[in-house]
Coordinates of C-alpha atoms in Angstrom, one line a residue:
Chain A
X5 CA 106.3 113.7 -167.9
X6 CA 106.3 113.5 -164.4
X7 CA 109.4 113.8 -162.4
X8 CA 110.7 113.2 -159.0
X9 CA 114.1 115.3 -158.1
X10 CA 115.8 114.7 -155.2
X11 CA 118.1 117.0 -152.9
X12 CA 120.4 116.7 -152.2
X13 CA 122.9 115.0 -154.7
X14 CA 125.1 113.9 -152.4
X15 CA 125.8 114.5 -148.4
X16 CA 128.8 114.1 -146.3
X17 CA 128.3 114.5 -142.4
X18 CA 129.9 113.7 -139.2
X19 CA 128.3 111.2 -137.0
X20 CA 125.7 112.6 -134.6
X21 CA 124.3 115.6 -136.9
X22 CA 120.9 115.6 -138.3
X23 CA 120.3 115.8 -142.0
X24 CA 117.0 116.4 -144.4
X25 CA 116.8 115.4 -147.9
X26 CA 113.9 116.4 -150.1
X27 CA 111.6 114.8 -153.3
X28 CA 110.3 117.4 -155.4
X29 CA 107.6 117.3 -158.2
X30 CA 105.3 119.4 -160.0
X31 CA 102.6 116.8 -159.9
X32 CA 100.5 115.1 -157.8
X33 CA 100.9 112.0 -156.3
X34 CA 98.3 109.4 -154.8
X35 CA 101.3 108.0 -152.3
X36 CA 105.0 108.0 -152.2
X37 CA 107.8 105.6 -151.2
X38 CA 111.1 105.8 -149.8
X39 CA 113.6 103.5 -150.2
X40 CA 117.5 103.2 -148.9
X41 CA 120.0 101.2 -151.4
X42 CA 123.5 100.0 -150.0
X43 CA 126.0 99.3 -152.7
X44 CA 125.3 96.5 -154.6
X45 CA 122.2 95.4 -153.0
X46 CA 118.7 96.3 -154.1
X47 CA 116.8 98.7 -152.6
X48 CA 115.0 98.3 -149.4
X49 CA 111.5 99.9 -149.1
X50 CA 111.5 102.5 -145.4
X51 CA 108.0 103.8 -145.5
X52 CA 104.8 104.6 -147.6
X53 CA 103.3 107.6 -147.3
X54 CA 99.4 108.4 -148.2
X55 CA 98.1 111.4 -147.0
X56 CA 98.8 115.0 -147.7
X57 CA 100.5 116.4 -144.7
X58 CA 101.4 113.4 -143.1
X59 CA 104.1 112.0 -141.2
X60 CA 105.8 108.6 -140.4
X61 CA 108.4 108.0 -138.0
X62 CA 110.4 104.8 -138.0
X63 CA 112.9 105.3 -135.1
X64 CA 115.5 108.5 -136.1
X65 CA 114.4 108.6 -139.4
X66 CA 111.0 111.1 -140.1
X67 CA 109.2 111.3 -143.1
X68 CA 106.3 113.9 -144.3
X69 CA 104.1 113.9 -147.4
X70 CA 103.8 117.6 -148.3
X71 CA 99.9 118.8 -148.1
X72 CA 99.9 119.5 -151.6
X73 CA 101.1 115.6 -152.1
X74 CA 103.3 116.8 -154.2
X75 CA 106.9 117.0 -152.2
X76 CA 108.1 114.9 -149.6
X77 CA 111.4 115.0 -146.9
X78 CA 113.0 112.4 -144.7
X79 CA 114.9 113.9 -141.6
X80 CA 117.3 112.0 -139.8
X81 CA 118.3 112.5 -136.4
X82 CA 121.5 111.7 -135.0
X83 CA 122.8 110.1 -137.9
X84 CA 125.1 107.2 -137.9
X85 CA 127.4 105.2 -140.1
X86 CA 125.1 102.6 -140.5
X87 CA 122.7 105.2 -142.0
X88 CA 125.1 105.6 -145.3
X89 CA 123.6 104.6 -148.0
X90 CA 121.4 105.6 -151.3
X91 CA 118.3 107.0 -150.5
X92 CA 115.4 107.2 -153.3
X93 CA 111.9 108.5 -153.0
X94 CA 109.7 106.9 -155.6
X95 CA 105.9 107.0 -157.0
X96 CA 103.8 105.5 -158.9
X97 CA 102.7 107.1 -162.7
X98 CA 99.0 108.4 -162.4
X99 CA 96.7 106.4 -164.0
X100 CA 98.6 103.8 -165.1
X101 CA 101.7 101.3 -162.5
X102 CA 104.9 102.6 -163.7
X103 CA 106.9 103.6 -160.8
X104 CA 109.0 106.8 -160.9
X105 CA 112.4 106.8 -159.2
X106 CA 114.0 110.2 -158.4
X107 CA 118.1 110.1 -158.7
X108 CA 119.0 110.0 -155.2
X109 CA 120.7 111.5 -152.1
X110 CA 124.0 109.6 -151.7
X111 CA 124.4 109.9 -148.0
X112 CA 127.8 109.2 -146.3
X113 CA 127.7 109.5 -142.4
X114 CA 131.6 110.0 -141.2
X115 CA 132.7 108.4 -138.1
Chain B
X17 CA 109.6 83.5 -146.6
X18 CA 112.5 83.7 -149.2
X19 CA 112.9 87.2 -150.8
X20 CA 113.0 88.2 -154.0
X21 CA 116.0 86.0 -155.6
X22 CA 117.5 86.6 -159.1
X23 CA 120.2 85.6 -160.8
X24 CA 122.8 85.1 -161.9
X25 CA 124.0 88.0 -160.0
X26 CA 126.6 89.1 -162.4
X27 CA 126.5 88.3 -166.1
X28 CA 129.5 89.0 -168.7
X29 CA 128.6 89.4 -172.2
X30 CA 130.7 89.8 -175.4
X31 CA 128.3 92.1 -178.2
X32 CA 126.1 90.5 -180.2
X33 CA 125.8 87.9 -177.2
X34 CA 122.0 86.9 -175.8
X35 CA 121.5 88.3 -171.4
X36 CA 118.7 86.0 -169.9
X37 CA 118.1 87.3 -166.3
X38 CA 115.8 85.5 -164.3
X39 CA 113.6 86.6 -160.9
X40 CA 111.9 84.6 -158.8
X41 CA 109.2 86.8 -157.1
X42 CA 108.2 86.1 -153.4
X43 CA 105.9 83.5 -152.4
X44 CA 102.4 84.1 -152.9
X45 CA 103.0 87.6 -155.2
X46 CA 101.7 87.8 -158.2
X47 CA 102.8 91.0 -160.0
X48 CA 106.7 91.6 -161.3
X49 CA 108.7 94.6 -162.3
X50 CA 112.1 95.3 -163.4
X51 CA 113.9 98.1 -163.4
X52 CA 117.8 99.1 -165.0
X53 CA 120.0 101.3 -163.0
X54 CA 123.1 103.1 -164.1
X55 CA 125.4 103.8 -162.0
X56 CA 124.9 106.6 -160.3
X57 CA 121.2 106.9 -161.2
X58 CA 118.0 106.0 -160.0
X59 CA 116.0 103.1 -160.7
X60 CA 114.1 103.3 -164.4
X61 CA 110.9 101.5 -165.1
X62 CA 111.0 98.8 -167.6
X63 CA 107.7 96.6 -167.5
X64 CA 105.6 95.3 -165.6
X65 CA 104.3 91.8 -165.9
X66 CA 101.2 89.6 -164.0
X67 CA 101.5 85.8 -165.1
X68 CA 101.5 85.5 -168.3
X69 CA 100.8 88.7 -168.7
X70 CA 102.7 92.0 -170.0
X71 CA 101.0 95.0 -168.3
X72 CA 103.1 97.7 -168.9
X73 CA 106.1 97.8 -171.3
X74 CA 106.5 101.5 -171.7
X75 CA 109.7 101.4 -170.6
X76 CA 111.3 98.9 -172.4
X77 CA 113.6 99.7 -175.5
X78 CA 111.5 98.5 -178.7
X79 CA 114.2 96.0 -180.1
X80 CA 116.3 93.6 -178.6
X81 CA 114.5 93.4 -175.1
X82 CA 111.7 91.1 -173.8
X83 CA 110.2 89.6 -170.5
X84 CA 107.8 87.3 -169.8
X85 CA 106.5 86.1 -166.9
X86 CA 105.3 82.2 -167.2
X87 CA 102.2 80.7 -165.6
X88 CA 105.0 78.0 -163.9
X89 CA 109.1 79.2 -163.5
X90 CA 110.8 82.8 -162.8
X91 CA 110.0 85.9 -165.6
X92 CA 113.0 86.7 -167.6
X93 CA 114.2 89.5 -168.8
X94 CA 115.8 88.8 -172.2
X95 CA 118.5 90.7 -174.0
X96 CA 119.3 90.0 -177.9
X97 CA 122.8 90.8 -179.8
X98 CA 123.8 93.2 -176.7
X99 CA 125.8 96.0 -176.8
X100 CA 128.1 97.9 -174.9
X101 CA 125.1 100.2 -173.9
X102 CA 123.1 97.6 -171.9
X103 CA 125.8 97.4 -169.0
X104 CA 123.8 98.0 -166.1
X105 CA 122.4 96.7 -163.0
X106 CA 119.2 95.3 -163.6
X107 CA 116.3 94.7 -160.7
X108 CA 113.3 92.8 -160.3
X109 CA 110.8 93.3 -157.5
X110 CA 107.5 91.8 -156.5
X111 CA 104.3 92.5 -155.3
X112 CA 101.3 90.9 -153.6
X113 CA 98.0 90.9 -155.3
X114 CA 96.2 94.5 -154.6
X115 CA 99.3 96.4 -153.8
X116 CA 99.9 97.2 -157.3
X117 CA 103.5 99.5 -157.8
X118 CA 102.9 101.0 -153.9
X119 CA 104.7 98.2 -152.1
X120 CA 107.2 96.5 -154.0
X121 CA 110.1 94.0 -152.6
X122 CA 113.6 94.2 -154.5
X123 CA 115.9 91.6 -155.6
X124 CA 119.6 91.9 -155.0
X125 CA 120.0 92.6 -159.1
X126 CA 122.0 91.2 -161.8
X127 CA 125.0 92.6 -162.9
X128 CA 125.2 92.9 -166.7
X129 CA 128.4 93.8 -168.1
X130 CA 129.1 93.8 -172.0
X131 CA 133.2 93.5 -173.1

């Protein structure tokens, strides 16, 4: 069965500091998304990543696709409390187009 | 370009009841998914539907639940004699032809909740 945990759970930080959560699996993956979910909304698609090693900005957020494609982090810089919300890294099942969710890293950004 | 709509976006229920939740995918995408989240979890895989189509089910319980996606009208995902169980929020997303499970566009949800 393949897996996606995330890491943190949950994180509570003031505004201004930088955070990294993390996507961890034991297999490998062809790509990975991200996605950030506000309460009671669906979640919002931030970035695709393809290839082992890479990395994607999109303005404070940072992402990278471990080498091994099998791990993958999204850094934030400067964080602010528009940033608070669910974040979920998903994949898609090998061989087949079921998409894995990991749990998600609740993020609250204090004010 | 209109997103992904569904609705109704909350649904109450008494058991035993039927759920029909309906999503309307984005204009020209052909391929539909939906997903059930608990609160506090992530999103779980339920099936995946082209029109008229079922692609993958693997995720959907064996009794009580079905979807279908028509050649004309939303899919629906259909819920017989519910129970308490099946409270959930429950997603639909969409994707264009080619992109299959990479790029996927959420609806807002519906809101199930069985008294």
């Amino acid at each position: 069965t393949q897996l996606l945990e995330q890491s943190p759970q949950f994180l509570s930080i003031q505004e201004g500091e930088n955070l990294t959560v993390y996507c961890n699996s034991s297999s490998v993956f062809s790509s990975l998304q991200w996605y950030r979910q506000e309460p009671g909304e669906g979640p919002v698609l931030l970035v695709t990543v393809v290839t082992g090693g890479e990395v994607k900005k999109l303005k404070r957020l940072t992402f990278q696709f471990g080498d091994a494609r099998k791990d993958s982090s999204l850094h934030i810089t400067a964080a602010q409390p528009g940033d608070t919300g669910l974040y979920l890294c998903a994949a898609v099942h090998t061989g087949g187009f079921k998409t894995i969710f990991g749990a998600g890293t609740r993020l609250f950004v204090k004010a | 370009n209109a997103g992904v709509m569904q609705n109704p976006r909350h649904l109450v229920r008494r058991r035993g009841q039927e759920a029909r939740l309906r999503c309307s995918p984005m204009k020209g995408h052909s391929h539909v998914y939906w997903y059930r989240q608990l609160p506090e979890e992530g999103l779980k895989f339920m099936v995946y539907l082209q029109k008229e189509n079922i692609i993958d089910e693997s995720g959907m319980p064996k009794e009580r639940f079905s979807a279908e996606f028509p050649k004309e009208g939303p899919s629906i995902l259909r819920i017989q004699q519910v129970v308490r169980g099946d409270s959930a929020a429950y997603f639909c997303a969409s994707s264009p032809p080619g992109t299959t499970g990479i790029t996927q566009y959420f609806g807002p949800g519906t809101r199930l909740t069985v008294l």
